[in-house]
Amino acid sequence: MSTAYISEASYAGTPPTDFVEIAVDSGIDTSGWSVMLYQSSGNWLVTYPFTPAVTTISGRDVYVFNITLNEVTAVAIVDDTGAAVQFLSFYDPPVTSVDGPLVGQTPSYAGVTAPEGSSIQSDDGGASYYVQPAQNAGTIPCFAAGTRILTPDGARPVETLAAGDLVTTVEGAVRPIAWVQRRLVGFRETPDAPRPVLIAAHALGPGRPESDLVVSAQHRIVMGGFGQGVPLFTAPVLVPAASLTGLPGVRGMHERRRIEWVHLLFRRHELLVAQGCVAESLFLGPMVVGSVPAWARAHLRATADAGQPVGRDGPIMQPALPLVPVSWARREIDSRRAVIGACSSG
C-alpha cells in the first residue's frame, strides 16, 4: 500500500465543488511536497504546495486541495525530492507528460470516470477507484458533543452513549449501537479543518430541529421527508449539512475554537432523531471504513442482518435514503426556492 495516495477527487470543472483529497501515512513530513496538475495535451499546468492536513483518520493525515480542475486530466503527488509518489489520470487513455518535472512519465488510469456532482474514491491505498455519488472530502459524519439523541429512555447526550446502548430511529425501531468514537478538534491547531454547521431551531420545519443542532459539514440531513425541507425537496433524500448553509438559520460556525465530535455506528445505516432533527448514523463509505477498528468490523460482519451483503471489512451498507452531493442539493434548493418565490409573488 502506498504511503500517500489520492483518496478522493471531484474534477468536473465546476467550482467550488472540485477538490483533490490525499491521504498520507501519519508521521511523514510533507513540507516540500506538492500537487501537480496536467492537461489532456500532456502539458504541465500548475503546481500547488501541500498545506496543513485537515484531519487524521486511522493513521493517515488527510489533505484537501479545493482547486478548480477544469481541463485537468491528471494529477500527481510529488515529494520533496521531485519524485512522483502517485501520478493518476482521470481519463482513459492516459497521456504521457511532455514537459515539466515529470516529463516522459505516464500516469495510471483510475479505472473509472466520475460524472458531474460525484467523485472517485479509493479504499485500498490507491490501487483501485470507484465512483462515489456523495462527495465527502476530508471528513466523516459526526454529531457535536451535547447533541441529544432519541433513545427508548428519552433524549440522551450523544457523548453518554456507548456500544450496546439502544437508540430509537425516526421510524420507531430500537437499534443497538455497534461502535462509538469521540475526537476533539482544535481549529487553531488545524485551521483548514472543515467547520461545524449550525442548524438553528425550526430552520428546516416546525420542530426540525427542536433546538439548535451542530453537526459536521458532511453529516447528512434528511430533506423532503419527516417534515424537513418538504417545500424544497419533493422526495426524501439525505444531503450534506454543508449544502444547507444558504438557508435561513443554517450557517458555518467559523467562530468555534474547538469541538468534540462523536460518531455513532450501527449494523445498518439508520435515520436518527437528534434534537428533533432527522439525521443519519455513520455510513461506512470511503475514508470511513478504515477508521473503524478491526474488532468493530468483525462484530458488524458477524451480526449483519439476513440478506445484507457482507464484504471483507463488514456489511456493505445500503443507504437509508438516496444520498446526494453538495452541488446537486444546492442546485435543487436554489431552483425550488425560485419556483416557490414566483408562486408566492404571483
mmCIF file of C-alpha atoms in Angstrom:
data_model
loop_
_atom_site.group_PDB
_atom_site.id
_atom_site.type_symbol
_atom_site.label_atom_id
_atom_site.label_comp_id
_atom_site.label_asym_id
_atom_site.label_seq_id
_atom_site.Cartn_x
_atom_site.Cartn_y
_atom_site.Cartn_z
ATOM 1 C CA MET A 1 0.000 0.000 0.000
ATOM 2 C CA SER A 2 1.315 3.443 -0.912
ATOM 3 C CA THR A 3 2.469 5.833 1.807
ATOM 4 C CA ALA A 4 0.475 8.587 0.050
ATOM 5 C CA TYR A 5 -2.315 8.427 -2.495
ATOM 6 C CA ILE A 6 -5.262 10.345 -3.911
ATOM 7 C CA SER A 7 -8.119 9.079 -1.764
ATOM 8 C CA GLU A 8 -10.883 11.130 -3.416
ATOM 9 C CA ALA A 9 -11.232 13.589 -6.290
ATOM 10 C CA SER A 10 -14.024 15.550 -7.929
ATOM 11 C CA TYR A 11 -12.960 17.135 -11.196
ATOM 12 C CA ALA A 12 -15.983 18.324 -13.186
ATOM 13 C CA GLY A 13 -14.524 21.822 -13.528
ATOM 14 C CA THR A 14 -17.373 23.384 -11.553
ATOM 15 C CA PRO A 15 -16.068 25.383 -8.571
ATOM 16 C CA PRO A 16 -16.473 25.289 -5.616
ATOM 17 C CA THR A 17 -17.156 21.540 -5.752
ATOM 18 C CA ASP A 18 -13.841 20.456 -7.321
ATOM 19 C CA PHE A 19 -11.236 19.059 -4.960
ATOM 20 C CA VAL A 20 -8.415 16.566 -4.560
ATOM 21 C CA GLU A 21 -8.153 14.699 -1.261
ATOM 22 C CA ILE A 22 -4.849 12.995 -0.415
ATOM 23 C CA ALA A 23 -4.175 10.501 2.385
ATOM 24 C CA VAL A 24 -0.619 10.298 3.740
ATOM 25 C CA ASP A 25 0.675 7.917 6.408
ATOM 26 C CA SER A 26 0.838 9.861 9.675
ATOM 27 C CA GLY A 27 4.316 10.985 10.667
ATOM 28 C CA ILE A 28 5.535 11.673 7.128
ATOM 29 C CA ASP A 29 6.859 15.219 6.727
ATOM 30 C CA THR A 30 5.122 16.688 3.656
ATOM 31 C CA SER A 31 6.898 20.043 3.732
ATOM 32 C CA GLY A 32 8.309 20.447 0.232
ATOM 33 C CA TRP A 33 5.652 18.134 -1.251
ATOM 34 C CA SER A 34 3.316 19.375 -3.967
ATOM 35 C CA VAL A 35 0.359 18.511 -6.170
ATOM 36 C CA MET A 36 0.889 18.941 -9.939
ATOM 37 C CA LEU A 37 -1.911 19.245 -12.487
ATOM 38 C CA TYR A 38 -1.651 18.108 -16.135
ATOM 39 C CA GLN A 39 -3.790 18.770 -19.204
ATOM 40 C CA SER A 40 -5.012 16.385 -21.920
ATOM 41 C CA SER A 41 -2.108 17.520 -24.108
ATOM 42 C CA GLY A 42 0.341 16.189 -21.529
ATOM 43 C CA ASN A 43 1.401 19.702 -20.600
ATOM 44 C CA TRP A 44 2.178 20.593 -17.005
ATOM 45 C CA LEU A 45 -0.367 23.212 -15.920
ATOM 46 C CA VAL A 46 0.302 24.311 -12.331
ATOM 47 C CA THR A 47 1.797 23.182 -9.012
ATOM 48 C CA TYR A 48 0.257 23.601 -5.546
ATOM 49 C CA PRO A 49 2.316 23.154 -2.340
ATOM 50 C CA PHE A 50 0.955 20.984 0.447
ATOM 51 C CA THR A 51 -0.948 22.832 3.171
ATOM 52 C CA PRO A 52 -1.682 21.527 6.720
ATOM 53 C CA ALA A 53 -3.738 18.341 6.994
ATOM 54 C CA VAL A 54 -7.432 18.849 7.737
ATOM 55 C CA THR A 55 -7.749 15.735 9.899
ATOM 56 C CA THR A 56 -6.214 12.345 10.739
ATOM 57 C CA ILE A 57 -8.180 9.146 10.147
ATOM 58 C CA SER A 58 -6.948 5.654 11.009
ATOM 59 C CA GLY A 59 -3.257 6.554 10.957
ATOM 60 C CA ARG A 60 -3.429 8.731 7.837
ATOM 61 C CA ASP A 61 -3.227 12.512 7.590
ATOM 62 C CA VAL A 62 -5.848 13.837 5.184
ATOM 63 C CA TYR A 63 -5.109 16.820 2.954
ATOM 64 C CA VAL A 64 -7.774 18.567 0.867
ATOM 65 C CA PHE A 65 -6.999 20.835 -2.075
ATOM 66 C CA ASN A 66 -10.052 22.866 -3.119
ATOM 67 C CA ILE A 67 -8.909 23.706 -6.641
ATOM 68 C CA THR A 68 -10.764 24.049 -9.922
ATOM 69 C CA LEU A 69 -9.845 21.157 -12.207
ATOM 70 C CA ASN A 70 -11.263 22.492 -15.470
ATOM 71 C CA GLU A 71 -9.321 20.945 -18.401
ATOM 72 C CA VAL A 72 -7.220 18.924 -15.953
ATOM 73 C CA THR A 73 -6.909 15.252 -16.854
ATOM 74 C CA ALA A 74 -4.199 14.028 -14.462
ATOM 75 C CA VAL A 75 -2.857 14.829 -11.004
ATOM 76 C CA ALA A 76 0.496 13.940 -9.473
ATOM 77 C CA ILE A 77 1.667 13.809 -5.861
ATOM 78 C CA VAL A 78 5.341 14.825 -5.866
ATOM 79 C CA ASP A 79 7.603 14.535 -2.812
ATOM 80 C CA ASP A 80 10.392 16.895 -1.729
ATOM 81 C CA THR A 81 12.926 15.100 -3.956
ATOM 82 C CA GLY A 82 10.853 15.696 -7.082
ATOM 83 C CA ALA A 83 9.794 12.045 -7.356
ATOM 84 C CA ALA A 84 6.203 11.167 -8.215
ATOM 85 C CA VAL A 85 4.586 9.310 -5.316
ATOM 86 C CA GLN A 86 1.472 8.844 -7.453
ATOM 87 C CA PHE A 87 0.554 10.040 -10.953
ATOM 88 C CA LEU A 88 -3.144 9.470 -11.644
ATOM 89 C CA SER A 89 -5.157 10.057 -14.812
ATOM 90 C CA PHE A 90 -8.889 10.719 -14.564
ATOM 91 C CA TYR A 91 -9.459 9.675 -18.174
ATOM 92 C CA ASP A 92 -8.555 6.808 -20.479
ATOM 93 C CA PRO A 93 -6.196 6.593 -22.281
ATOM 94 C CA PRO A 94 -3.699 8.386 -20.020
ATOM 95 C CA VAL A 95 -1.368 10.855 -21.736
ATOM 96 C CA THR A 96 2.395 10.936 -21.192
ATOM 97 C CA SER A 97 3.731 14.203 -19.772
ATOM 98 C CA VAL A 98 5.525 16.273 -22.411
ATOM 99 C CA ASP A 99 7.041 18.915 -20.134
ATOM 100 C CA GLY A 100 7.529 19.946 -16.519
ATOM 101 C CA PRO A 101 9.125 17.968 -13.674
ATOM 102 C CA LEU A 102 7.527 14.660 -14.721
ATOM 103 C CA VAL A 103 8.329 14.875 -18.437
ATOM 104 C CA GLY A 104 8.227 11.456 -20.093
ATOM 105 C CA GLN A 105 6.189 9.827 -17.315
ATOM 106 C CA THR A 106 2.752 8.318 -17.983
ATOM 107 C CA PRO A 107 0.032 8.406 -15.310
ATOM 108 C CA SER A 108 -2.046 5.389 -14.344
ATOM 109 C CA TYR A 109 -5.735 5.487 -15.257
ATOM 110 C CA ALA A 110 -8.063 5.458 -12.228
ATOM 111 C CA GLY A 111 -10.241 2.855 -13.954
ATOM 112 C CA VAL A 112 -13.474 4.833 -13.631
ATOM 113 C CA THR A 113 -14.626 8.318 -14.590
ATOM 114 C CA ALA A 114 -16.814 10.364 -12.243
ATOM 115 C CA PRO A 115 -19.925 12.104 -13.621
ATOM 116 C CA GLU A 116 -20.504 15.731 -12.638
ATOM 117 C CA GLY A 117 -21.533 16.053 -8.998
ATOM 118 C CA SER A 118 -19.792 12.837 -7.948
ATOM 119 C CA SER A 119 -16.199 11.854 -7.239
ATOM 120 C CA ILE A 120 -13.824 8.925 -7.484
ATOM 121 C CA GLN A 121 -12.583 7.324 -4.282
ATOM 122 C CA SER A 122 -10.144 4.651 -3.189
ATOM 123 C CA ASP A 123 -10.340 2.422 -0.117
ATOM 124 C CA ASP A 124 -7.191 0.400 -0.847
ATOM 125 C CA GLY A 125 -4.318 2.851 -0.900
ATOM 126 C CA GLY A 126 -4.881 3.998 -4.478
ATOM 127 C CA ALA A 127 -4.783 0.519 -6.001
ATOM 128 C CA SER A 128 -8.318 0.915 -7.361
ATOM 129 C CA TYR A 129 -11.074 3.537 -7.554
ATOM 130 C CA TYR A 130 -14.826 3.637 -7.823
ATOM 131 C CA VAL A 131 -17.470 6.331 -8.316
ATOM 132 C CA GLN A 132 -18.782 7.908 -5.107
ATOM 133 C CA PRO A 133 -22.143 9.684 -5.698
ATOM 134 C CA ALA A 134 -21.961 11.605 -2.399
ATOM 135 C CA GLN A 135 -18.699 13.530 -2.066
ATOM 136 C CA ASN A 136 -17.204 13.600 1.428
ATOM 137 C CA ALA A 137 -13.880 15.392 1.221
ATOM 138 C CA GLY A 138 -11.845 15.359 4.400
ATOM 139 C CA THR A 139 -14.474 14.452 6.961
ATOM 140 C CA ILE A 140 -16.645 11.692 8.311
ATOM 141 C CA PRO A 141 -20.157 12.461 9.583
ATOM 142 C CA CYS A 142 -20.460 13.142 13.296
ATOM 143 C CA PHE A 143 -22.534 14.872 15.957
ATOM 144 C CA ALA A 144 -21.195 17.542 18.296
ATOM 145 C CA ALA A 145 -20.962 16.596 21.966
ATOM 146 C CA GLY A 146 -24.097 17.796 23.732
ATOM 147 C CA THR A 147 -26.422 16.722 20.921
ATOM 148 C CA ARG A 148 -29.408 14.877 22.373
ATOM 149 C CA ILE A 149 -30.226 11.589 20.599
ATOM 150 C CA LEU A 150 -33.619 9.900 20.928
ATOM 151 C CA THR A 151 -33.483 6.599 22.849
ATOM 152 C CA PRO A 152 -36.156 4.349 24.444
ATOM 153 C CA ASP A 153 -35.406 6.213 27.712
ATOM 154 C CA GLY A 154 -35.808 9.640 26.160
ATOM 155 C CA ALA A 155 -33.262 12.002 24.629
ATOM 156 C CA ARG A 156 -29.679 11.478 25.834
ATOM 157 C CA PRO A 157 -26.493 13.497 25.195
ATOM 158 C CA VAL A 158 -24.596 11.707 22.446
ATOM 159 C CA GLU A 159 -21.358 11.661 24.469
ATOM 160 C CA THR A 160 -23.059 9.492 27.147
ATOM 161 C CA LEU A 161 -23.865 6.733 24.658
ATOM 162 C CA ALA A 162 -21.740 3.596 24.346
ATOM 163 C CA ALA A 163 -21.627 0.466 22.212
ATOM 164 C CA GLY A 164 -24.615 -1.733 23.052
ATOM 165 C CA ASP A 165 -26.841 1.158 24.139
ATOM 166 C CA LEU A 166 -30.221 1.338 22.431
ATOM 167 C CA VAL A 167 -31.308 4.198 20.180
ATOM 168 C CA THR A 168 -34.752 4.849 18.699
ATOM 169 C CA THR A 169 -34.851 5.571 14.962
ATOM 170 C CA VAL A 170 -37.262 8.003 13.330
ATOM 171 C CA GLU A 171 -39.434 5.035 12.275
ATOM 172 C CA GLY A 172 -39.697 3.938 15.926
ATOM 173 C CA ALA A 173 -37.350 0.946 15.656
ATOM 174 C CA VAL A 174 -34.919 0.300 18.514
ATOM 175 C CA ARG A 175 -31.331 -0.386 17.434
ATOM 176 C CA PRO A 176 -28.183 -1.206 19.445
ATOM 177 C CA ILE A 177 -25.105 0.916 18.793
ATOM 178 C CA ALA A 178 -22.254 -1.133 17.303
ATOM 179 C CA TRP A 179 -19.405 1.344 17.819
ATOM 180 C CA VAL A 180 -18.799 4.843 19.213
ATOM 181 C CA GLN A 181 -15.826 7.128 18.630
ATOM 182 C CA ARG A 182 -15.080 10.530 20.169
ATOM 183 C CA ARG A 183 -12.437 13.000 18.992
ATOM 184 C CA LEU A 184 -11.529 16.585 19.830
ATOM 185 C CA VAL A 185 -10.687 19.038 17.028
ATOM 186 C CA GLY A 186 -8.942 22.359 17.701
ATOM 187 C CA PHE A 187 -9.355 24.824 14.848
ATOM 188 C CA ARG A 188 -6.324 26.884 15.865
ATOM 189 C CA GLU A 189 -4.145 23.783 15.542
ATOM 190 C CA THR A 190 -5.898 22.650 12.331
ATOM 191 C CA PRO A 191 -7.179 25.898 10.749
ATOM 192 C CA ASP A 192 -8.129 24.196 7.478
ATOM 193 C CA ALA A 193 -10.385 21.625 9.146
ATOM 194 C CA PRO A 194 -13.995 21.907 7.913
ATOM 195 C CA ARG A 195 -16.024 23.990 10.347
ATOM 196 C CA PRO A 196 -19.168 22.758 12.102
ATOM 197 C CA VAL A 197 -22.581 23.609 10.695
ATOM 198 C CA LEU A 198 -25.238 25.104 12.957
ATOM 199 C CA ILE A 199 -28.870 24.312 12.119
ATOM 200 C CA ALA A 200 -31.000 26.688 14.177
ATOM 201 C CA ALA A 201 -34.217 25.600 15.861
ATOM 202 C CA HIS A 202 -37.082 25.223 13.351
ATOM 203 C CA ALA A 203 -34.805 26.110 10.387
ATOM 204 C CA LEU A 204 -35.943 23.009 8.447
ATOM 205 C CA GLY A 205 -39.577 22.989 9.598
ATOM 206 C CA PRO A 206 -41.619 23.145 12.821
ATOM 207 C CA GLY A 207 -39.611 21.313 15.477
ATOM 208 C CA ARG A 208 -36.933 20.421 12.909
ATOM 209 C CA PRO A 209 -34.800 20.728 14.906
ATOM 210 C CA GLU A 210 -36.434 21.482 18.250
ATOM 211 C CA SER A 211 -33.316 23.346 19.383
ATOM 212 C CA ASP A 212 -30.065 24.375 17.720
ATOM 213 C CA LEU A 213 -28.200 21.393 16.254
ATOM 214 C CA VAL A 214 -24.465 21.259 15.455
ATOM 215 C CA VAL A 215 -23.104 18.650 13.037
ATOM 216 C CA SER A 216 -20.056 18.194 10.838
ATOM 217 C CA ALA A 217 -20.169 19.709 7.357
ATOM 218 C CA GLN A 218 -20.604 16.331 5.624
ATOM 219 C CA HIS A 219 -23.122 14.902 8.080
ATOM 220 C CA ARG A 220 -26.194 14.119 6.012
ATOM 221 C CA ILE A 221 -29.578 15.512 6.999
ATOM 222 C CA VAL A 222 -32.961 14.317 5.705
ATOM 223 C CA MET A 223 -34.710 16.774 3.385
ATOM 224 C CA GLY A 224 -38.064 16.225 1.701
ATOM 225 C CA GLY A 225 -39.422 13.912 4.380
ATOM 226 C CA PHE A 226 -40.403 13.700 8.067
ATOM 227 C CA GLY A 227 -41.391 17.372 7.999
ATOM 228 C CA GLN A 228 -37.915 18.576 6.993
ATOM 229 C CA GLY A 229 -37.360 20.771 3.941
ATOM 230 C CA VAL A 230 -40.544 19.476 2.313
ATOM 231 C CA PRO A 231 -41.133 22.576 0.132
ATOM 232 C CA LEU A 232 -37.583 22.358 -1.211
ATOM 233 C CA PHE A 233 -37.432 18.612 -1.982
ATOM 234 C CA THR A 234 -40.247 16.535 -3.450
ATOM 235 C CA ALA A 235 -38.974 13.174 -2.125
ATOM 236 C CA PRO A 236 -36.900 12.182 0.942
ATOM 237 C CA VAL A 237 -33.131 12.353 0.387
ATOM 238 C CA LEU A 238 -30.015 12.714 2.531
ATOM 239 C CA VAL A 239 -27.981 15.859 1.873
ATOM 240 C CA PRO A 240 -24.722 17.044 3.496
ATOM 241 C CA ALA A 241 -25.272 19.791 6.071
ATOM 242 C CA ALA A 242 -22.848 21.990 4.131
ATOM 243 C CA SER A 243 -25.360 22.169 1.280
ATOM 244 C CA LEU A 244 -27.933 23.823 3.557
ATOM 245 C CA THR A 245 -25.848 26.837 4.603
ATOM 246 C CA GLY A 246 -27.679 29.117 2.172
ATOM 247 C CA LEU A 247 -30.949 28.618 4.065
ATOM 248 C CA PRO A 248 -32.085 30.977 6.833
ATOM 249 C CA GLY A 249 -30.884 29.685 10.185
ATOM 250 C CA VAL A 250 -28.160 27.421 8.785
ATOM 251 C CA ARG A 251 -24.532 28.590 8.828
ATOM 252 C CA GLY A 252 -20.933 27.544 9.244
ATOM 253 C CA MET A 253 -19.562 28.101 12.748
ATOM 254 C CA HIS A 254 -16.310 29.884 11.913
ATOM 255 C CA GLU A 255 -16.096 31.374 15.411
ATOM 256 C CA ARG A 256 -15.644 27.988 17.130
ATOM 257 C CA ARG A 257 -12.157 27.337 18.503
ATOM 258 C CA ARG A 258 -12.634 23.652 19.222
ATOM 259 C CA ILE A 259 -15.291 20.968 19.167
ATOM 260 C CA GLU A 260 -15.716 17.375 20.283
ATOM 261 C CA TRP A 261 -17.187 15.082 17.643
ATOM 262 C CA VAL A 262 -18.993 11.806 18.360
ATOM 263 C CA HIS A 263 -19.580 9.101 15.725
ATOM 264 C CA LEU A 264 -22.372 6.512 16.097
ATOM 265 C CA LEU A 265 -22.179 3.345 14.002
ATOM 266 C CA PHE A 266 -24.932 0.724 13.671
ATOM 267 C CA ARG A 267 -25.213 -2.573 11.771
ATOM 268 C CA ARG A 268 -27.167 -0.659 9.149
ATOM 269 C CA HIS A 269 -27.365 2.928 8.030
ATOM 270 C CA GLU A 270 -30.013 4.419 10.333
ATOM 271 C CA LEU A 271 -32.081 7.604 10.495
ATOM 272 C CA LEU A 272 -31.690 9.020 13.993
ATOM 273 C CA VAL A 273 -33.551 11.819 15.754
ATOM 274 C CA ALA A 274 -31.093 14.447 17.005
ATOM 275 C CA GLN A 275 -32.808 17.251 18.908
ATOM 276 C CA GLY A 276 -35.888 16.689 16.806
ATOM 277 C CA CYS A 277 -33.971 16.691 13.519
ATOM 278 C CA VAL A 278 -33.726 13.532 11.388
ATOM 279 C CA ALA A 279 -30.086 12.810 10.526
ATOM 280 C CA GLU A 280 -28.009 9.815 9.520
ATOM 281 C CA SER A 281 -25.892 7.472 11.575
ATOM 282 C CA LEU A 282 -22.318 6.823 10.417
ATOM 283 C CA PHE A 283 -22.297 5.420 6.882
ATOM 284 C CA LEU A 284 -19.408 3.104 6.021
ATOM 285 C CA GLY A 285 -18.090 4.751 2.889
ATOM 286 C CA PRO A 286 -14.627 5.676 1.596
ATOM 287 C CA MET A 287 -12.198 7.071 4.205
ATOM 288 C CA VAL A 288 -14.607 5.867 6.901
ATOM 289 C CA VAL A 289 -14.325 2.080 6.889
ATOM 290 C CA GLY A 290 -10.611 2.340 7.695
ATOM 291 C CA SER A 291 -11.347 4.411 10.798
ATOM 292 C CA VAL A 292 -13.460 1.624 12.314
ATOM 293 C CA PRO A 293 -11.329 -0.745 14.429
ATOM 294 C CA ALA A 294 -10.947 -4.343 13.291
ATOM 295 C CA TRP A 295 -12.953 -5.738 16.217
ATOM 296 C CA ALA A 296 -15.886 -3.461 15.343
ATOM 297 C CA ARG A 297 -15.780 -4.543 11.688
ATOM 298 C CA ALA A 298 -15.699 -8.191 12.799
ATOM 299 C CA HIS A 299 -18.726 -7.575 15.035
ATOM 300 C CA LEU A 300 -20.612 -5.972 12.173
ATOM 301 C CA ARG A 301 -19.775 -8.902 9.920
ATOM 302 C CA ALA A 302 -20.933 -11.431 12.500
ATOM 303 C CA THR A 303 -24.187 -9.643 13.309
ATOM 304 C CA ALA A 304 -25.191 -8.450 9.826
ATOM 305 C CA ASP A 305 -28.918 -8.729 9.212
ATOM 306 C CA ALA A 306 -30.061 -11.573 6.989
ATOM 307 C CA GLY A 307 -29.819 -10.629 3.338
ATOM 308 C CA GLN A 308 -27.411 -7.759 3.930
ATOM 309 C CA PRO A 309 -24.319 -8.027 1.691
ATOM 310 C CA VAL A 310 -21.110 -8.671 3.600
ATOM 311 C CA GLY A 311 -17.601 -7.849 2.428
ATOM 312 C CA ARG A 312 -14.119 -8.349 3.803
ATOM 313 C CA ASP A 313 -14.440 -5.366 6.166
ATOM 314 C CA GLY A 314 -18.022 -5.959 7.282
ATOM 315 C CA PRO A 315 -21.503 -5.288 5.954
ATOM 316 C CA ILE A 316 -21.708 -3.422 2.669
ATOM 317 C CA MET A 317 -24.073 -0.736 3.812
ATOM 318 C CA GLN A 318 -27.063 0.297 1.768
ATOM 319 C CA PRO A 319 -28.046 3.935 2.335
ATOM 320 C CA ALA A 320 -31.213 4.517 4.327
ATOM 321 C CA LEU A 321 -32.269 7.087 1.693
ATOM 322 C CA PRO A 322 -30.753 8.287 -1.591
ATOM 323 C CA LEU A 323 -27.505 10.182 -0.998
ATOM 324 C CA VAL A 324 -26.983 13.388 -2.946
ATOM 325 C CA PRO A 325 -23.825 15.519 -3.187
ATOM 326 C CA VAL A 326 -23.497 19.138 -2.106
ATOM 327 C CA SER A 327 -23.580 20.525 -5.648
ATOM 328 C CA TRP A 328 -26.816 18.735 -6.580
ATOM 329 C CA ALA A 329 -28.525 19.679 -3.311
ATOM 330 C CA ARG A 330 -27.617 23.341 -3.689
ATOM 331 C CA ARG A 331 -28.931 23.441 -7.255
ATOM 332 C CA GLU A 332 -32.178 21.791 -6.151
ATOM 333 C CA ILE A 333 -32.604 24.234 -3.265
ATOM 334 C CA ASP A 334 -31.929 27.251 -5.492
ATOM 335 C CA SER A 335 -34.322 26.078 -8.209
ATOM 336 C CA ARG A 336 -37.133 25.202 -5.792
ATOM 337 C CA ARG A 337 -36.761 28.466 -3.888
ATOM 338 C CA ALA A 338 -37.102 30.324 -7.188
ATOM 339 C CA VAL A 339 -40.281 28.397 -8.053
ATOM 340 C CA ILE A 340 -41.759 28.895 -4.581
ATOM 341 C CA GLY A 341 -40.901 32.603 -4.686
ATOM 342 C CA ALA A 342 -42.507 33.025 -8.103
ATOM 343 C CA CYS A 343 -45.684 31.234 -6.974
ATOM 344 C CA SER A 344 -45.970 33.291 -3.780
ATOM 345 C CA SER A 345 -45.424 36.583 -5.627
ATOM 346 C CA GLY A 346 -47.976 35.603 -8.276
#
